[in-house]
Amino acid sequence: MSDDDLIRVHLWVSGRVQGVFYRATFADEARVRGLTGWVRNAADRRVEAEVQGRRTAVDELVAECRTGPPMARVTDVEVEQIDVLRGEQRFSIVR
């Protein structure tokens, strides 16, 4: 993978996204796509995440996170491209 294909994004997901398996579903979708990073619940009831990998795979995950699992109701997704983090090996759910 060339450096041009590798991106990292920071996400804030708003709506009914805590207590509905949003983080677990997000992590599963990230892992299936071979992405690295993390996802966690924020104190303000949003979900926060950083995701890194091939641009197409990251774009697919961002599109998927606008819906989430069946019980979720996403109202907004803020996405910001940030610097790539070297050496990250996996995708984690942060507590």
mmCIF file of the C-alpha atoms, coordinates in Angstrom:
data_MODEL
# 
_entry.id   MODEL 
# 
loop_
_atom_site.group_PDB 
_atom_site.id 
_atom_site.type_symbol 
_atom_site.label_atom_id 
_atom_site.label_alt_id 
_atom_site.label_comp_id 
_atom_site.label_asym_id 
_atom_site.label_entity_id 
_atom_site.label_seq_id 
_atom_site.pdbx_PDB_ins_code 
_atom_site.Cartn_x 
_atom_site.Cartn_y 
_atom_site.Cartn_z 
_atom_site.occupancy 
_atom_site.B_iso_or_equiv 
_atom_site.pdbx_formal_charge 
_atom_site.auth_seq_id 
_atom_site.auth_comp_id 
_atom_site.auth_asym_id 
_atom_site.auth_atom_id 
_atom_site.pdbx_PDB_model_num 
ATOM 1  C CA . MET A 1 1  ? 0.000   0.000  0.000  1.00 0.00 ? 1  MET A CA 1 
ATOM 2  C CA . SER A 1 2  ? 1.419   3.359  -0.956 1.00 0.00 ? 2  SER A CA 1 
ATOM 3  C CA . ASP A 1 3  ? 1.325   6.276  1.445  1.00 0.00 ? 3  ASP A CA 1 
ATOM 4  C CA . ASP A 1 4  ? -1.136  7.979  -0.943 1.00 0.00 ? 4  ASP A CA 1 
ATOM 5  C CA . ASP A 1 5  ? -3.660  5.188  -0.311 1.00 0.00 ? 5  ASP A CA 1 
ATOM 6  C CA . LEU A 1 6  ? -3.344  5.376  3.486  1.00 0.00 ? 6  LEU A CA 1 
ATOM 7  C CA . ILE A 1 7  ? -5.543  7.808  5.431  1.00 0.00 ? 7  ILE A CA 1 
ATOM 8  C CA . ARG A 1 8  ? -6.711  8.319  9.014  1.00 0.00 ? 8  ARG A CA 1 
ATOM 9  C CA . VAL A 1 9  ? -9.930  10.014 10.051 1.00 0.00 ? 9  VAL A CA 1 
ATOM 10 C CA . HIS A 1 10 ? -11.359 11.158 13.373 1.00 0.00 ? 10 HIS A CA 1 
ATOM 11 C CA . LEU A 1 11 ? -15.125 10.706 13.780 1.00 0.00 ? 11 LEU A CA 1 
ATOM 12 C CA . TRP A 1 12 ? -17.803 11.962 16.143 1.00 0.00 ? 12 TRP A CA 1 
ATOM 13 C CA . VAL A 1 13 ? -21.112 10.102 15.784 1.00 0.00 ? 13 VAL A CA 1 
ATOM 14 C CA . SER A 1 14 ? -24.241 11.647 17.329 1.00 0.00 ? 14 SER A CA 1 
ATOM 15 C CA . GLY A 1 15 ? -27.704 10.292 18.002 1.00 0.00 ? 15 GLY A CA 1 
ATOM 16 C CA . ARG A 1 16 ? -28.833 7.146  19.778 1.00 0.00 ? 16 ARG A CA 1 
ATOM 17 C CA . VAL A 1 17 ? -25.445 5.452  19.545 1.00 0.00 ? 17 VAL A CA 1 
ATOM 18 C CA . GLN A 1 18 ? -24.682 4.280  23.082 1.00 0.00 ? 18 GLN A CA 1 
ATOM 19 C CA . GLY A 1 19 ? -26.198 1.121  24.544 1.00 0.00 ? 19 GLY A CA 1 
ATOM 20 C CA . VAL A 1 20 ? -27.206 -0.215 21.113 1.00 0.00 ? 20 VAL A CA 1 
ATOM 21 C CA . PHE A 1 21 ? -24.059 -2.212 20.176 1.00 0.00 ? 21 PHE A CA 1 
ATOM 22 C CA . TYR A 1 22 ? -22.777 0.666  18.041 1.00 0.00 ? 22 TYR A CA 1 
ATOM 23 C CA . ARG A 1 23 ? -19.133 0.338  19.159 1.00 0.00 ? 23 ARG A CA 1 
ATOM 24 C CA . ALA A 1 24 ? -19.083 -3.448 18.706 1.00 0.00 ? 24 ALA A CA 1 
ATOM 25 C CA . THR A 1 25 ? -20.655 -3.221 15.266 1.00 0.00 ? 25 THR A CA 1 
ATOM 26 C CA . PHE A 1 26 ? -18.296 -0.392 14.282 1.00 0.00 ? 26 PHE A CA 1 
ATOM 27 C CA . ALA A 1 27 ? -15.263 -2.411 15.435 1.00 0.00 ? 27 ALA A CA 1 
ATOM 28 C CA . ASP A 1 28 ? -16.438 -5.524 13.557 1.00 0.00 ? 28 ASP A CA 1 
ATOM 29 C CA . GLU A 1 29 ? -16.913 -3.504 10.361 1.00 0.00 ? 29 GLU A CA 1 
ATOM 30 C CA . ALA A 1 30 ? -13.475 -1.901 10.753 1.00 0.00 ? 30 ALA A CA 1 
ATOM 31 C CA . ARG A 1 31 ? -11.776 -5.267 11.296 1.00 0.00 ? 31 ARG A CA 1 
ATOM 32 C CA . VAL A 1 32 ? -13.517 -6.857 8.293  1.00 0.00 ? 32 VAL A CA 1 
ATOM 33 C CA . ARG A 1 33 ? -12.090 -4.057 6.156  1.00 0.00 ? 33 ARG A CA 1 
ATOM 34 C CA . GLY A 1 34 ? -8.569  -4.484 7.594  1.00 0.00 ? 34 GLY A CA 1 
ATOM 35 C CA . LEU A 1 35 ? -8.566  -1.080 9.302  1.00 0.00 ? 35 LEU A CA 1 
ATOM 36 C CA . THR A 1 36 ? -6.745  -0.042 12.456 1.00 0.00 ? 36 THR A CA 1 
ATOM 37 C CA . GLY A 1 37 ? -7.691  2.472  15.122 1.00 0.00 ? 37 GLY A CA 1 
ATOM 38 C CA . TRP A 1 38 ? -10.133 2.668  18.007 1.00 0.00 ? 38 TRP A CA 1 
ATOM 39 C CA . VAL A 1 39 ? -13.716 3.465  18.997 1.00 0.00 ? 39 VAL A CA 1 
ATOM 40 C CA . ARG A 1 40 ? -15.141 4.591  22.354 1.00 0.00 ? 40 ARG A CA 1 
ATOM 41 C CA . ASN A 1 41 ? -18.181 6.084  24.044 1.00 0.00 ? 41 ASN A CA 1 
ATOM 42 C CA . ALA A 1 42 ? -17.787 9.770  24.837 1.00 0.00 ? 42 ALA A CA 1 
ATOM 43 C CA . ALA A 1 43 ? -19.116 11.347 28.036 1.00 0.00 ? 43 ALA A CA 1 
ATOM 44 C CA . ASP A 1 44 ? -21.527 13.506 26.002 1.00 0.00 ? 44 ASP A CA 1 
ATOM 45 C CA . ARG A 1 45 ? -23.370 10.381 24.679 1.00 0.00 ? 45 ARG A CA 1 
ATOM 46 C CA . ARG A 1 46 ? -21.660 10.469 21.273 1.00 0.00 ? 46 ARG A CA 1 
ATOM 47 C CA . VAL A 1 47 ? -19.312 7.815  19.911 1.00 0.00 ? 47 VAL A CA 1 
ATOM 48 C CA . GLU A 1 48 ? -15.764 8.872  19.026 1.00 0.00 ? 48 GLU A CA 1 
ATOM 49 C CA . ALA A 1 49 ? -13.414 6.947  16.747 1.00 0.00 ? 49 ALA A CA 1 
ATOM 50 C CA . GLU A 1 50 ? -10.195 7.105  14.781 1.00 0.00 ? 50 GLU A CA 1 
ATOM 51 C CA . VAL A 1 51 ? -9.867  4.852  11.765 1.00 0.00 ? 51 VAL A CA 1 
ATOM 52 C CA . GLN A 1 52 ? -6.895  4.234  9.504  1.00 0.00 ? 52 GLN A CA 1 
ATOM 53 C CA . GLY A 1 53 ? -6.336  2.227  6.338  1.00 0.00 ? 53 GLY A CA 1 
ATOM 54 C CA . ARG A 1 54 ? -6.892  2.251  2.608  1.00 0.00 ? 54 ARG A CA 1 
ATOM 55 C CA . ARG A 1 55 ? -8.911  5.267  1.510  1.00 0.00 ? 55 ARG A CA 1 
ATOM 56 C CA . THR A 1 56 ? -11.641 3.135  -0.097 1.00 0.00 ? 56 THR A CA 1 
ATOM 57 C CA . ALA A 1 57 ? -12.051 0.969  3.025  1.00 0.00 ? 57 ALA A CA 1 
ATOM 58 C CA . VAL A 1 58 ? -12.175 4.024  5.311  1.00 0.00 ? 58 VAL A CA 1 
ATOM 59 C CA . ASP A 1 59 ? -14.762 5.665  3.041  1.00 0.00 ? 59 ASP A CA 1 
ATOM 60 C CA . GLU A 1 60 ? -16.874 2.475  3.138  1.00 0.00 ? 60 GLU A CA 1 
ATOM 61 C CA . LEU A 1 61 ? -16.772 2.395  6.944  1.00 0.00 ? 61 LEU A CA 1 
ATOM 62 C CA . VAL A 1 62 ? -17.671 6.078  7.217  1.00 0.00 ? 62 VAL A CA 1 
ATOM 63 C CA . ALA A 1 63 ? -20.683 5.468  4.942  1.00 0.00 ? 63 ALA A CA 1 
ATOM 64 C CA . GLU A 1 64 ? -21.702 2.442  7.049  1.00 0.00 ? 64 GLU A CA 1 
ATOM 65 C CA . CYS A 1 65 ? -21.388 4.354  10.330 1.00 0.00 ? 65 CYS A CA 1 
ATOM 66 C CA . ARG A 1 66 ? -24.062 6.802  9.174  1.00 0.00 ? 66 ARG A CA 1 
ATOM 67 C CA . THR A 1 67 ? -26.582 3.985  9.752  1.00 0.00 ? 67 THR A CA 1 
ATOM 68 C CA . GLY A 1 68 ? -25.092 1.710  12.417 1.00 0.00 ? 68 GLY A CA 1 
ATOM 69 C CA . PRO A 1 69 ? -26.772 -1.345 13.928 1.00 0.00 ? 69 PRO A CA 1 
ATOM 70 C CA . PRO A 1 70 ? -30.588 -1.762 13.858 1.00 0.00 ? 70 PRO A CA 1 
ATOM 71 C CA . MET A 1 71 ? -31.285 -0.132 17.264 1.00 0.00 ? 71 MET A CA 1 
ATOM 72 C CA . ALA A 1 72 ? -29.073 2.903  16.564 1.00 0.00 ? 72 ALA A CA 1 
ATOM 73 C CA . ARG A 1 73 ? -30.410 6.219  15.274 1.00 0.00 ? 73 ARG A CA 1 
ATOM 74 C CA . VAL A 1 74 ? -27.544 8.262  13.864 1.00 0.00 ? 74 VAL A CA 1 
ATOM 75 C CA . THR A 1 75 ? -28.312 11.968 13.522 1.00 0.00 ? 75 THR A CA 1 
ATOM 76 C CA . ASP A 1 76 ? -24.870 13.312 12.571 1.00 0.00 ? 76 ASP A CA 1 
ATOM 77 C CA . VAL A 1 77 ? -21.361 12.149 11.690 1.00 0.00 ? 77 VAL A CA 1 
ATOM 78 C CA . GLU A 1 78 ? -18.458 14.599 11.843 1.00 0.00 ? 78 GLU A CA 1 
ATOM 79 C CA . VAL A 1 79 ? -15.400 13.427 9.896  1.00 0.00 ? 79 VAL A CA 1 
ATOM 80 C CA . GLU A 1 80 ? -11.968 15.046 9.900  1.00 0.00 ? 80 GLU A CA 1 
ATOM 81 C CA . GLN A 1 81 ? -8.916  13.704 8.108  1.00 0.00 ? 81 GLN A CA 1 
ATOM 82 C CA . ILE A 1 82 ? -5.918  13.636 10.459 1.00 0.00 ? 82 ILE A CA 1 
ATOM 83 C CA . ASP A 1 83 ? -2.279  12.528 10.314 1.00 0.00 ? 83 ASP A CA 1 
ATOM 84 C CA . VAL A 1 84 ? -1.556  8.844  9.764  1.00 0.00 ? 84 VAL A CA 1 
ATOM 85 C CA . LEU A 1 85 ? -0.295  7.020  12.853 1.00 0.00 ? 85 LEU A CA 1 
ATOM 86 C CA . ARG A 1 86 ? 2.618   4.660  12.175 1.00 0.00 ? 86 ARG A CA 1 
ATOM 87 C CA . GLY A 1 87 ? 2.939   1.292  13.881 1.00 0.00 ? 87 GLY A CA 1 
ATOM 88 C CA . GLU A 1 88 ? -0.686  0.726  14.829 1.00 0.00 ? 88 GLU A CA 1 
ATOM 89 C CA . GLN A 1 89 ? -1.507  -2.981 14.448 1.00 0.00 ? 89 GLN A CA 1 
ATOM 90 C CA . ARG A 1 90 ? -5.194  -3.495 15.256 1.00 0.00 ? 90 ARG A CA 1 
ATOM 91 C CA . PHE A 1 91 ? -8.608  -2.010 15.854 1.00 0.00 ? 91 PHE A CA 1 
ATOM 92 C CA . SER A 1 92 ? -9.675  -1.657 19.512 1.00 0.00 ? 92 SER A CA 1 
ATOM 93 C CA . ILE A 1 93 ? -12.746 -0.815 21.528 1.00 0.00 ? 93 ILE A CA 1 
ATOM 94 C CA . VAL A 1 94 ? -11.587 1.627  24.189 1.00 0.00 ? 94 VAL A CA 1 
ATOM 95 C CA . ARG A 1 95 ? -13.427 1.630  27.505 1.00 0.00 ? 95 ARG A CA 1 
# 
